[in-house]
Each structure stands twice: as structure tokens, then as C-alpha cells.
Coordinates of C-alpha atoms in Angstrom, one line a residue:
M9 CA 5.0 -3.7 8.5
K10 CA 4.8 -0.9 11.0
I11 CA 4.9 2.7 9.7
V12 CA 7.1 4.8 12.2
T13 CA 7.7 8.5 12.8
A14 CA 11.3 10.1 12.4
V15 CA 11.6 10.3 16.2
E16 CA 10.6 6.5 16.5
M17 CA 13.1 5.5 13.8
R18 CA 15.8 7.2 15.7
D19 CA 14.8 5.4 18.9
I20 CA 14.6 2.1 16.9
D21 CA 18.2 2.7 15.7
R22 CA 19.3 3.3 19.4
A23 CA 17.4 0.4 20.9
T24 CA 19.0 -1.9 18.2
S25 CA 22.4 -1.0 19.4
Q26 CA 21.9 -0.6 23.1
R27 CA 19.4 -3.4 23.9
F28 CA 20.1 -5.8 21.0
G29 CA 23.9 -5.5 20.6
V30 CA 24.0 -4.4 17.0
P31 CA 26.8 -1.9 16.5
S32 CA 25.6 1.4 15.1
L33 CA 28.4 1.0 12.7
S34 CA 27.0 -2.1 11.4
L35 CA 23.6 -0.5 10.8
M36 CA 25.3 2.1 8.7
E37 CA 27.3 -0.4 6.7
N38 CA 24.2 -2.4 5.9
A39 CA 22.2 0.7 5.0
G40 CA 24.9 2.0 2.6
S41 CA 25.3 -1.5 1.2
A42 CA 21.5 -1.7 0.4
V43 CA 21.8 1.7 -1.5
A44 CA 24.7 0.5 -3.5
E45 CA 23.1 -2.8 -4.3
F46 CA 19.9 -1.1 -5.5
V47 CA 22.0 1.3 -7.8
V48 CA 23.9 -1.5 -9.4
T49 CA 20.7 -3.7 -9.9
R50 CA 18.6 -0.9 -11.1
Y51 CA 21.0 1.0 -13.4
P52 CA 23.3 -1.8 -14.5
S53 CA 24.6 0.2 -17.4
A54 CA 25.5 3.3 -15.3
E55 CA 29.3 3.6 -15.1
R56 CA 29.7 7.1 -13.4
I57 CA 28.0 7.5 -10.0
G58 CA 28.0 10.8 -8.3
V59 CA 27.5 10.6 -4.3
I60 CA 26.4 13.9 -2.7
C61 CA 27.0 13.8 0.9
G62 CA 26.1 15.9 3.9
K63 CA 27.9 15.8 7.3
G64 CA 25.5 13.6 9.2
N65 CA 24.7 10.0 9.3
N66 CA 23.0 10.2 5.8
G67 CA 26.3 11.3 4.5
G68 CA 27.9 8.2 6.3
D69 CA 25.4 6.0 4.4
G70 CA 26.6 7.7 1.2
F71 CA 30.2 7.1 2.1
V72 CA 29.5 3.4 2.6
A73 CA 27.6 3.3 -0.7
A74 CA 30.4 5.0 -2.6
R75 CA 32.9 2.4 -1.3
K76 CA 30.6 -0.6 -2.3
L77 CA 30.0 0.9 -5.7
K78 CA 33.7 1.4 -6.3
A79 CA 34.2 -2.3 -5.4
A80 CA 31.5 -3.1 -7.9
G81 CA 33.7 -1.4 -10.6
K82 CA 32.0 1.7 -11.0
E83 CA 33.6 5.1 -11.4
V84 CA 32.6 6.8 -8.2
R85 CA 32.7 10.6 -7.6
V86 CA 32.0 12.0 -4.0
V87 CA 31.1 15.5 -2.9
L88 CA 31.1 16.3 0.8
L89 CA 29.2 19.4 1.7
A90 CA 31.4 20.2 4.8
E91 CA 34.8 20.2 6.2
P92 CA 36.0 16.7 7.0
G93 CA 36.7 17.8 10.4
E94 CA 33.1 18.5 11.1
L95 CA 32.1 14.8 10.6
R96 CA 31.3 12.9 13.9
G97 CA 31.0 9.3 15.1
D98 CA 30.1 6.6 12.6
A99 CA 30.0 9.1 9.5
A100 CA 33.7 10.0 10.3
E101 CA 34.6 6.4 10.5
M102 CA 33.0 5.5 7.1
F103 CA 34.6 8.7 5.5
A104 CA 38.1 7.5 6.6
K105 CA 37.4 4.4 4.5
L106 CA 36.5 6.1 1.3
P107 CA 38.6 4.7 -1.6
V108 CA 38.3 7.9 -3.5
A109 CA 39.3 11.4 -2.7
P110 CA 36.2 13.5 -2.2
V111 CA 35.5 17.0 -3.6
I112 CA 35.3 19.2 -0.5
V113 CA 32.6 22.0 -0.8
R114 CA 32.3 24.5 1.9
S115 CA 30.4 27.2 0.3
S116 CA 27.8 27.9 -2.3
E117 CA 30.4 29.5 -4.5
E118 CA 32.5 26.3 -4.5
L119 CA 29.5 24.3 -6.0
K120 CA 30.2 26.3 -9.1
Q121 CA 33.7 24.9 -9.5
E122 CA 34.4 22.7 -12.5
K123 CA 35.4 19.5 -10.4
T124 CA 32.1 19.8 -8.5
R125 CA 29.9 20.4 -11.5
T126 CA 31.6 17.2 -13.0
V127 CA 30.1 15.1 -10.1
F128 CA 26.6 16.3 -10.8
E129 CA 27.0 15.3 -14.4
S130 CA 27.4 11.5 -13.6
D131 CA 25.1 8.9 -15.1
V132 CA 23.4 8.4 -11.7
L133 CA 23.4 10.6 -8.7
L134 CA 23.1 9.4 -5.0
D135 CA 21.6 11.9 -2.8
A136 CA 23.0 11.2 0.7
I137 CA 22.6 14.9 2.0
L138 CA 19.9 14.8 4.7
G139 CA 18.0 12.0 6.1
T140 CA 14.6 11.4 7.9
G141 CA 15.9 12.9 11.1
F142 CA 16.0 16.4 9.5
K143 CA 13.3 19.0 10.1
P144 CA 12.7 21.5 7.2
P145 CA 13.4 24.1 6.1
V146 CA 16.8 23.5 4.4
S147 CA 18.9 26.6 3.5
G148 CA 22.4 27.7 2.7
L149 CA 24.8 25.2 1.1
Y150 CA 22.7 22.3 1.4
A151 CA 19.8 24.1 -0.4
E152 CA 22.0 25.0 -3.2
A153 CA 23.3 21.5 -3.6
I154 CA 19.6 20.3 -3.7
R155 CA 19.0 22.8 -6.4
L156 CA 21.9 21.6 -8.4
L157 CA 20.8 18.1 -7.9
N158 CA 17.4 18.9 -9.2
A159 CA 18.6 20.5 -12.2
S160 CA 20.7 17.5 -13.3
S161 CA 19.3 15.3 -16.0
A162 CA 20.7 12.2 -14.3
P163 CA 18.5 9.7 -12.4
V164 CA 18.5 10.5 -8.6
V165 CA 18.5 7.8 -6.0
A166 CA 17.8 9.1 -2.4
A167 CA 19.3 7.4 0.6
D168 CA 16.5 7.1 3.2
I169 CA 14.5 10.1 2.0
P170 CA 14.8 12.9 -0.6
S171 CA 16.9 15.6 1.2
G172 CA 14.9 18.4 2.6
A173 CA 11.7 16.4 2.8
D174 CA 9.8 16.0 6.1
A175 CA 9.6 12.4 7.2
D176 CA 6.4 12.9 9.0
V177 CA 4.4 14.8 6.4
M178 CA 1.6 12.8 4.8
G179 CA 0.7 15.3 2.0
E180 CA 2.6 17.5 -0.3
Q181 CA 6.2 18.7 0.8
T182 CA 6.8 22.4 1.0
G183 CA 10.1 24.3 0.7
T184 CA 13.3 23.1 -0.9
A185 CA 13.4 19.4 -1.3
A186 CA 15.3 17.0 -3.7
R187 CA 13.6 15.2 -6.5
A188 CA 14.0 11.4 -6.4
D189 CA 13.6 8.7 -9.2
A190 CA 13.9 6.1 -6.5
V191 CA 14.3 6.0 -2.7
V192 CA 16.0 3.3 -0.6
T193 CA 15.0 3.6 3.1
F194 CA 15.8 1.3 5.9
T195 CA 13.9 -1.0 8.7
A196 CA 10.5 0.6 8.4
P197 CA 8.7 3.3 6.4
R198 CA 7.9 6.7 7.6
P199 CA 4.6 8.4 6.8
A200 CA 6.1 10.6 4.0
H201 CA 7.3 7.3 2.3
I202 CA 3.9 6.1 2.1
F203 CA 1.8 9.2 1.6
G204 CA 4.1 11.8 0.7
R205 CA 4.5 11.1 -3.1
L206 CA 8.3 11.5 -2.7
T207 CA 9.1 9.6 -6.0
G208 CA 7.3 8.5 -9.2
G209 CA 9.5 5.4 -9.0
P210 CA 10.2 2.6 -6.5
T211 CA 10.8 3.0 -2.7
L212 CA 12.8 0.1 -1.4
I213 CA 12.4 -0.6 2.3
A214 CA 15.6 -2.5 3.3
P215 CA 16.3 -4.4 6.6
I216 CA 19.6 -3.3 8.2
G217 CA 19.8 -5.4 11.4
S218 CA 16.9 -4.2 13.7
P219 CA 15.0 -7.0 15.2
D220 CA 11.1 -6.9 15.0
E221 CA 11.0 -6.3 18.9
A222 CA 12.9 -3.0 18.4
I223 CA 10.4 -1.7 15.9
V224 CA 7.8 0.2 18.0
S225 CA 5.2 2.7 16.7
S226 CA 2.6 4.8 18.1
L227 CA 0.8 5.5 14.9
Q228 CA -1.2 2.4 14.5
L229 CA -0.4 2.3 11.0
N230 CA 0.8 -0.6 9.0
L231 CA 2.0 -1.2 5.4
I232 CA 0.7 -4.4 3.8
A233 CA 3.7 -6.4 2.7
A234 CA 3.7 -9.5 0.7
R235 CA 5.1 -11.7 3.5
E236 CA 1.9 -11.0 5.5
I237 CA -0.2 -12.2 2.7
A238 CA 1.7 -15.4 1.5
P239 CA 0.6 -17.5 4.3
L240 CA -3.0 -17.1 3.2
I241 CA -2.3 -18.4 -0.4
G242 CA 0.2 -21.1 0.3
P243 CA 0.0 -24.5 -1.1
R244 CA -3.2 -26.6 -0.5
P245 CA -3.3 -30.0 1.2
L246 CA -3.2 -32.9 -1.3
A247 CA -6.5 -34.2 0.0
A248 CA -8.3 -30.8 -0.3
N249 CA -11.7 -30.6 -1.6
K250 CA -14.0 -27.6 -2.6
G251 CA -15.7 -27.9 0.8
N252 CA -12.4 -27.0 2.5
F253 CA -12.2 -23.5 0.9
G254 CA -15.6 -22.0 1.8
H255 CA -18.9 -21.3 -0.1
V256 CA -19.6 -17.4 -0.9
L257 CA -23.1 -16.2 -1.6
V258 CA -23.3 -13.0 -3.5
I259 CA -26.5 -11.1 -3.3
G260 CA -27.2 -8.5 -5.8
G261 CA -27.9 -7.6 -9.3
S262 CA -30.9 -5.8 -11.0
V263 CA -32.1 -5.1 -14.5
G264 CA -29.3 -3.4 -16.3
K265 CA -26.7 -4.5 -13.6
A266 CA -26.4 -8.1 -14.1
G267 CA -22.6 -7.8 -14.8
S268 CA -21.8 -6.4 -11.4
V269 CA -23.0 -9.3 -9.4
A270 CA -21.6 -11.9 -11.9
M271 CA -18.1 -10.3 -11.7
A272 CA -18.1 -10.6 -7.9
G273 CA -19.2 -14.2 -8.1
I274 CA -16.4 -15.2 -10.5
A275 CA -13.8 -13.1 -8.6
A276 CA -14.6 -15.0 -5.4
L277 CA -13.9 -18.4 -7.1
R278 CA -10.7 -17.0 -9.0
T279 CA -9.4 -15.8 -5.6
G280 CA -9.8 -19.4 -4.4
A281 CA -13.3 -20.0 -2.9
G282 CA -14.5 -23.4 -3.0
L283 CA -18.0 -22.5 -4.2
S284 CA -19.7 -19.3 -5.3
T285 CA -23.4 -18.8 -5.7
V286 CA -25.2 -15.6 -6.9
A287 CA -28.6 -14.9 -5.8
T288 CA -30.4 -12.4 -8.0
P289 CA -33.7 -11.2 -9.3
K290 CA -35.5 -13.9 -11.5
S291 CA -35.6 -11.7 -14.5
V292 CA -31.7 -11.3 -14.8
L293 CA -30.8 -14.7 -13.5
A294 CA -30.2 -16.1 -17.0
T295 CA -28.0 -13.1 -17.9
V296 CA -25.9 -13.7 -14.8
A297 CA -25.7 -17.4 -15.3
G298 CA -24.5 -17.0 -18.8
F299 CA -21.4 -15.1 -17.7
H300 CA -19.5 -18.0 -15.9
P301 CA -20.7 -21.6 -15.9
E302 CA -18.6 -22.0 -12.6
V303 CA -20.8 -19.6 -10.7
M304 CA -24.2 -21.2 -9.4
T305 CA -27.3 -19.0 -9.2
E306 CA -30.5 -18.7 -7.3
P307 CA -33.5 -16.6 -8.2
L308 CA -35.0 -13.9 -5.9
D309 CA -38.3 -12.5 -5.8
E310 CA -38.2 -9.0 -7.5
T311 CA -39.8 -5.6 -7.6
D312 CA -41.6 -4.2 -10.7
S313 CA -38.4 -2.4 -11.7
G314 CA -36.3 -5.7 -11.6
S315 CA -34.5 -5.4 -8.3
I316 CA -34.6 -7.6 -5.2
S317 CA -38.0 -7.4 -3.5
T318 CA -38.4 -7.4 0.4
R319 CA -40.4 -10.5 -0.3
A320 CA -37.2 -12.2 -1.0
G321 CA -36.2 -12.2 2.7
G322 CA -37.4 -15.5 3.5
E323 CA -35.7 -17.1 0.3
V324 CA -32.4 -15.5 1.3
D325 CA -32.8 -16.8 4.9
A326 CA -32.9 -20.4 3.6
L327 CA -29.9 -19.7 1.1
I328 CA -27.6 -18.3 4.0
K329 CA -27.7 -21.8 5.7
G330 CA -24.3 -23.6 5.0
K331 CA -22.7 -20.4 3.4
T332 CA -19.3 -19.2 4.8
V333 CA -19.7 -15.5 3.9
L334 CA -22.1 -13.3 2.2
A335 CA -21.3 -10.4 -0.3
V336 CA -24.2 -8.0 -0.7
G337 CA -24.6 -5.0 -3.0
P338 CA -23.1 -5.3 -6.4
G339 CA -25.7 -4.1 -8.8
I340 CA -28.3 -4.1 -6.3
S341 CA -29.8 -0.8 -7.1
R342 CA -31.2 2.1 -5.0
N343 CA -34.8 1.1 -5.3
P344 CA -36.3 1.9 -1.8
E345 CA -37.8 -1.4 -1.4
T346 CA -34.5 -3.2 -2.3
S347 CA -32.8 -0.8 0.2
E348 CA -35.3 -2.0 2.9
F349 CA -34.4 -5.5 2.0
V350 CA -30.7 -4.7 2.3
R351 CA -31.0 -3.2 5.7
N352 CA -33.1 -6.0 7.1
L353 CA -30.8 -8.5 5.9
V354 CA -27.5 -6.8 7.2
M355 CA -29.2 -6.0 10.6
K356 CA -30.0 -9.7 11.3
C357 CA -27.3 -11.6 9.5
K358 CA -24.8 -13.3 11.8
T359 CA -22.8 -14.9 8.9
P360 CA -19.6 -12.8 7.9
L361 CA -20.8 -10.3 5.6
V362 CA -19.2 -7.8 3.0
L363 CA -21.3 -4.8 2.2
D364 CA -20.5 -2.8 -1.0
A365 CA -21.8 -0.3 -3.7
D366 CA -25.7 0.3 -3.3
G367 CA -25.8 -2.0 -0.3
L368 CA -24.0 0.9 1.5
N369 CA -26.0 3.5 0.0
A370 CA -29.1 1.9 1.6
F371 CA -27.8 3.2 4.8
E372 CA -27.3 6.7 3.8
G373 CA -28.7 8.9 6.6
R374 CA -29.1 5.8 8.7
A375 CA -25.5 4.7 9.4
N376 CA -26.5 4.3 13.1
E377 CA -28.2 1.0 12.0
L378 CA -24.8 -0.1 10.6
N379 CA -23.0 -2.0 13.3
G380 CA -20.7 -5.1 13.4
K381 CA -20.6 -5.8 17.2
G382 CA -20.2 -9.4 17.8
R383 CA -19.9 -10.5 14.3
T384 CA -17.9 -9.8 11.0
L385 CA -19.0 -6.9 8.9
V386 CA -16.9 -5.4 6.3
I387 CA -17.8 -2.3 4.3
T388 CA -15.9 -1.3 1.1
P389 CA -16.9 2.2 0.3
H390 CA -15.3 4.6 -2.3
P391 CA -15.0 8.3 -1.2
G392 CA -18.4 9.1 -2.3
E393 CA -20.1 6.1 -0.4
M394 CA -18.0 7.1 2.6
A395 CA -19.2 10.6 2.6
R396 CA -22.8 9.6 2.4
L397 CA -22.3 7.2 5.3
A398 CA -20.6 9.9 7.4
G399 CA -22.7 12.6 6.6
S400 CA -19.9 14.5 5.1
T401 CA -18.5 15.5 1.8
I402 CA -16.1 13.8 -0.6
A403 CA -13.6 16.7 -0.1
A404 CA -13.6 16.4 3.7
V405 CA -13.3 12.5 3.5
Q406 CA -10.3 12.8 1.1
R407 CA -8.6 15.4 3.3
D408 CA -8.6 13.2 6.2
R409 CA -8.9 9.7 5.0
I410 CA -7.2 8.0 7.9
N411 CA -9.2 9.6 10.6
V412 CA -12.5 9.2 8.8
A413 CA -11.9 5.5 8.2
R414 CA -10.5 4.9 11.6
T415 CA -13.4 6.8 13.4
F416 CA -16.2 5.0 11.4
A417 CA -14.5 1.6 12.2
R418 CA -14.3 2.3 15.8
E419 CA -17.8 3.7 16.3
H420 CA -19.5 1.1 14.2
E421 CA -17.4 -1.9 15.3
L422 CA -16.7 -3.0 11.7
I423 CA -13.8 -3.1 9.2
V424 CA -13.8 -0.2 6.8
V425 CA -12.0 -0.6 3.4
L426 CA -11.8 2.9 2.2
K427 CA -10.9 2.7 -1.6
G428 CA -8.8 4.9 -3.5
H429 CA -5.0 5.9 -3.9
R430 CA -3.5 4.2 -0.9
T431 CA -6.5 2.2 0.0
L432 CA -7.0 2.0 3.8
I433 CA -8.3 -1.0 5.8
A434 CA -9.3 0.2 9.4
Q435 CA -10.1 -2.1 12.2
P436 CA -12.4 -1.6 15.1
D437 CA -9.3 -1.1 17.5
G438 CA -8.1 1.7 15.4
T439 CA -5.3 -0.3 13.6
V440 CA -5.1 0.9 9.9
W441 CA -3.5 -1.0 7.1
V442 CA -2.3 0.8 4.0
N443 CA -2.2 -0.6 0.6
T444 CA 0.3 0.5 -2.0
T445 CA -0.6 -1.5 -5.1
G446 CA -3.0 -0.3 -7.8
N447 CA -3.0 2.3 -10.5
P448 CA -5.3 4.9 -12.2
G449 CA -6.3 2.5 -14.9
M450 CA -8.5 0.9 -12.3
A451 CA -10.7 3.8 -12.1
T452 CA -13.4 2.1 -14.3
G453 CA -16.7 0.6 -13.7
G454 CA -16.8 -2.9 -12.0
T455 CA -13.3 -3.1 -10.4
G456 CA -15.2 -2.5 -6.9
D457 CA -17.4 -5.6 -7.8
I458 CA -14.1 -7.6 -8.3
L459 CA -12.7 -6.4 -5.0
T460 CA -16.1 -7.5 -3.2
G461 CA -15.7 -10.9 -4.7
M462 CA -12.1 -11.2 -3.7
V463 CA -12.4 -10.0 -0.2
S464 CA -15.4 -12.6 0.2
G465 CA -13.4 -15.4 -1.5
L466 CA -10.4 -14.8 0.8
I467 CA -12.6 -14.6 4.0
A468 CA -14.3 -17.9 3.0
Q469 CA -10.9 -19.6 2.9
N470 CA -9.6 -18.0 6.0
P471 CA -12.5 -17.5 8.5
E472 CA -10.1 -17.3 11.4
R473 CA -8.1 -14.5 10.0
I474 CA -10.6 -12.0 8.7
V475 CA -8.4 -8.9 8.8
E476 CA -5.5 -10.6 7.1
A477 CA -8.0 -12.0 4.5
V478 CA -9.3 -8.4 3.8
F479 CA -6.1 -6.7 3.5
A480 CA -4.7 -9.6 1.4
A481 CA -7.7 -9.2 -1.1
V482 CA -7.0 -5.5 -1.3
H483 CA -3.4 -5.9 -2.0
L484 CA -3.9 -8.7 -4.6
H485 CA -6.7 -6.6 -6.3
G486 CA -4.3 -3.6 -6.7
L487 CA -1.5 -6.0 -8.0
A488 CA -3.7 -7.6 -10.5
G489 CA -4.5 -4.0 -11.7
D490 CA -0.7 -3.4 -11.9
V491 CA -0.2 -6.6 -13.8
A492 CA -3.0 -5.8 -16.2
R493 CA -1.8 -2.4 -16.8
E494 CA 1.5 -3.9 -18.2
S495 CA -0.2 -5.2 -21.3
M496 CA -3.4 -3.2 -21.4
G497 CA -2.2 0.1 -20.6
E498 CA -4.1 2.5 -18.2
H499 CA -6.7 3.7 -20.7
S500 CA -7.8 0.4 -22.1
L501 CA -7.8 -1.4 -18.7
V502 CA -11.4 -3.0 -17.8
A503 CA -12.6 -4.8 -14.6
T504 CA -12.4 -8.4 -15.9
D505 CA -8.8 -7.8 -16.8
L506 CA -8.1 -7.9 -13.1
V507 CA -9.6 -11.5 -13.0
R508 CA -7.4 -12.6 -15.7
A509 CA -4.3 -11.1 -14.1
L510 CA -4.9 -12.7 -10.8
P511 CA -2.7 -15.8 -11.2
E512 CA 0.3 -13.6 -12.1
A513 CA -0.6 -11.3 -9.1
F514 CA -0.7 -14.5 -6.7
R515 CA 2.8 -15.6 -8.2
R516 CA 4.3 -12.2 -7.6
V517 CA 3.2 -12.1 -4.0
R518 CA 4.8 -15.4 -3.3
E519 CA 7.9 -14.3 -5.0
A520 CA 8.1 -11.0 -3.2
A521 CA 7.4 -12.8 0.2
A522 CA 10.8 -14.7 -0.2
S523 CA 12.6 -11.4 0.0
T524 CA 13.7 -9.5 2.9
K525 CA 13.2 -6.1 1.2
V526 CA 9.7 -4.6 0.6
E527 CA 9.4 -2.4 -2.6
I528 CA 6.5 -0.1 -3.0
R529 CA 5.6 2.3 -6.1
G530 CA 4.6 6.0 -6.1

């Protein structure tokens, strides 16, 4: 799903009407209906709904929502922050259809009237003052109304965007902006919906009639949605066998870090790979094999410290034959000899390869040797690893995550999965996918190893759809974390909880893919 700017959203609405023949009045009707449906569904016990409307098209969406909520049996109260004569076009037409008499407010002084205060004391408030076409700052009557709205104890649902927010800002909003317990926006998200932390609750993206051909964006930013993942995890053929779903070879582990590589191996299987083999130093093989009987193991020559030796190069060359994808790095250590082994392997390997953890650290100061030209190479750094690869700092990476990931992917011709809040998947052509699943409970050791296994497992099953496999794995990984949080909480969540939560994550993606709406959190 494309992420678009506020100007592009305006152009999309115009093209929908002028090129594709969908009346703008229908778009407003559908938008207001989506807001009303959300309010009824999310707050079924709320009886009194207060709708605060501006004089633009956002207010028009509010008028429609008010009409629909009234039809649903709710007690609806409407405030219009303008003279009715100031309304134009579609907003004026929708105002004429209002089934309730609105409270007309022309000045900040009139906001203090009893009849106005009564609206702000409703069970739920609907913010339809300003939409994504507005550019801050907000002042005067609208600013006062926003302050009243923010002072209310009622839940606030924003139509399109919290009033006063800048839709194109990816960070913290400045100036006066409405709070929101939920946001219902339309057609496609704008940057602030994804990166602006506009609400601690859900943001619903509802289609209102624009065809896909009308949705054009210059940002090269895309939101990962369930409907793009579901085809990769659909029903399997009745005559399928394990050979149809790929064989993952995970290379890693060392003394004291056997669990990392074992988790990656089982995550590949739990994500659907047909076979999973873990190649690990001889001295930790028994430990790795003891975790999961489903995972096969192979011993590798080792250093004196119990990590993989450069002498294992020939052994690995033989193991690679017949494998669909390699995962290199979990628990592999930063032993200098092992790092040399990793660099040698990555530089010559033509099999699709996923590189993580200390496998990435092997290229610190030598990122020029890391290139995916003519092959599939996926790297999955957290901000610290990304900073080491880019010769930068964690703070610098976090300030400019999109450009850092995009630039590295382009220059090194590989796929970058930059982990963190809103994990990014950057392609060599500059396209970036944004993930919105996951939670702070996943900030615990081993979740990255689970992701490495999942990425490898989905690539193994979809070798012709590499990028989709990568972002599907990232989305499912975060969703599994969200599922696990529901029972474990954030403080008690551990990495293997994600593996156990994967079946439910798969189910939820399939269910969400059947809806025309997309819901994200945070």
C-alpha cells in the first residue's frame, strides 16, 4: 500500500473524480460512513456522540458521519465552527442533509456557552475540524476548539488526521494539534499516519472509491498490508511434500551461544520451510540438536574458543549444495578467524543469503566488501549494527532511518532490513517498505535470531518473490510479538514466545487480508 503526501492525496481525489468518474460527493459519503462505522464498532456502548466540524471537506466528512450515527440510533450533537454560509461545495451539500440542528460557533467566546460545552461532554468525540490538506499552524477559533477537545475526558476519533497535525511530518508534531484515541483515514496513509505517532490507538485506512490506478506517489514508501502477504501463506497443494518448500541452511553458533542458531533453525521450520539444517561448531552441536528434534545438524571445524574456523570453508561448500537459502550469523561470535570465515563465505556464495548479528559485524570497517550484485543478499541489522556498517553512529541512524537504509541498499545492491520501531525493508531500487507490527516487549535477546530464521524460511518457499518473502517475514514476526504480548505482557515476553505465537499470526494475516480496510497501531 503506497504512502502518499498530502498534495498527492488531493491529486488522487481529483483524479478519482475527473478521470475515473467517481463523484466527489460519493467520496465524502464513503469517508463519513467509514468514520461512523468505526465509532459504532469500536465504542458500541457510547450513546452520545459529539461531532466537531470545521468549514472544509473534513467538516463535510463529519456531517456525513453525524447523519450515519443518528441513523444507527445514537444521540448526535454537532458543533460547526463557522457560519453555515461559509460552507462550500460538497461540505455545504452534506450540511444540508444533517438530521440534527447544529450548534453554530463563530467565536472563541461562544465556545464557552452551555450548549457548546454539552457537546464536548459526550461519550465519544469526533474530530472533523481540519484534514490532511491543512498546513500548520492552527490559530484562533479552531485552536481554541482543539484545546477544548484535548481537555475532554471522552475518547476522540479523528477523521482523516488529528486536527492541526501536519500530514507530511514524519516525526513529532509541533504547535497546536488535537489528541486522538483513534484515527480513521482514507484511501492511502500519509507519512504522519505511519511515522508521526498521532495516536496510541488504531489507525484505520478505509477505501472510499479511488481505484489503484489513481493512487500515485513519489515517495517510494509503502506500508506492508496483510493482503500483500496472504498469497505467500495460502493453502498448500494436496500432493505437496517437504521438497516443495525449500531447505534452509543456518550457519552460526559458538560456545555459549548455541541457542541463537537453534532458534533460527526452528523459526525457519515454523514459518513453513520444508527442511532446516543448522551447521555449527562441533563442541556445541549436541546442545543445538537437543533443542528441537525437527532441526537437522552438521558439525563444523572450530577455533580454540569454540567458534567456526576458516578450516570449515570446505565443509560448508559441500553443505550448500542442494540448499535453497543460507542464514549466516546467529550466535557466530566476533572471533577474528570466524569473521574471516564469514567474509569468505558471503563474498563467494551465490545461493540466496540472509546475514545477521555477528555475521554483519564481520564487515565492520569493510562494508565495501558487502555487495549483492547479481544475487540475493539480505542483511538484517539493528541500529547499532547498521551504524557500524555505515561508519556512523546509532543516533545518526535513528535520526534518518529511511535514507540510511535506502542509501545502503542502493550502494551495496542488497536488501536492508533495518530493525526497530517501524522496521524498514529497503530494496536496491530505493523502494522502502514499512512494517507497523511489533511492540517493545520484543526488545529481548533472541528475537532477531527468530526473524533471521523466518526470513530464510519464507524465502525458501518463495524463491521467485524475494522482496515479498522478506517483508512478509518482518510483518509476521512483529505480529507474533503482538500476539505473544496479549498473554505474556511486554516484560515477560521472550524470543521463543514468538515461535509459539506464529500459527495465530498466520491466521490473523489471512483474516485481515479478506478486509478492504487496513488497521495499524501506534
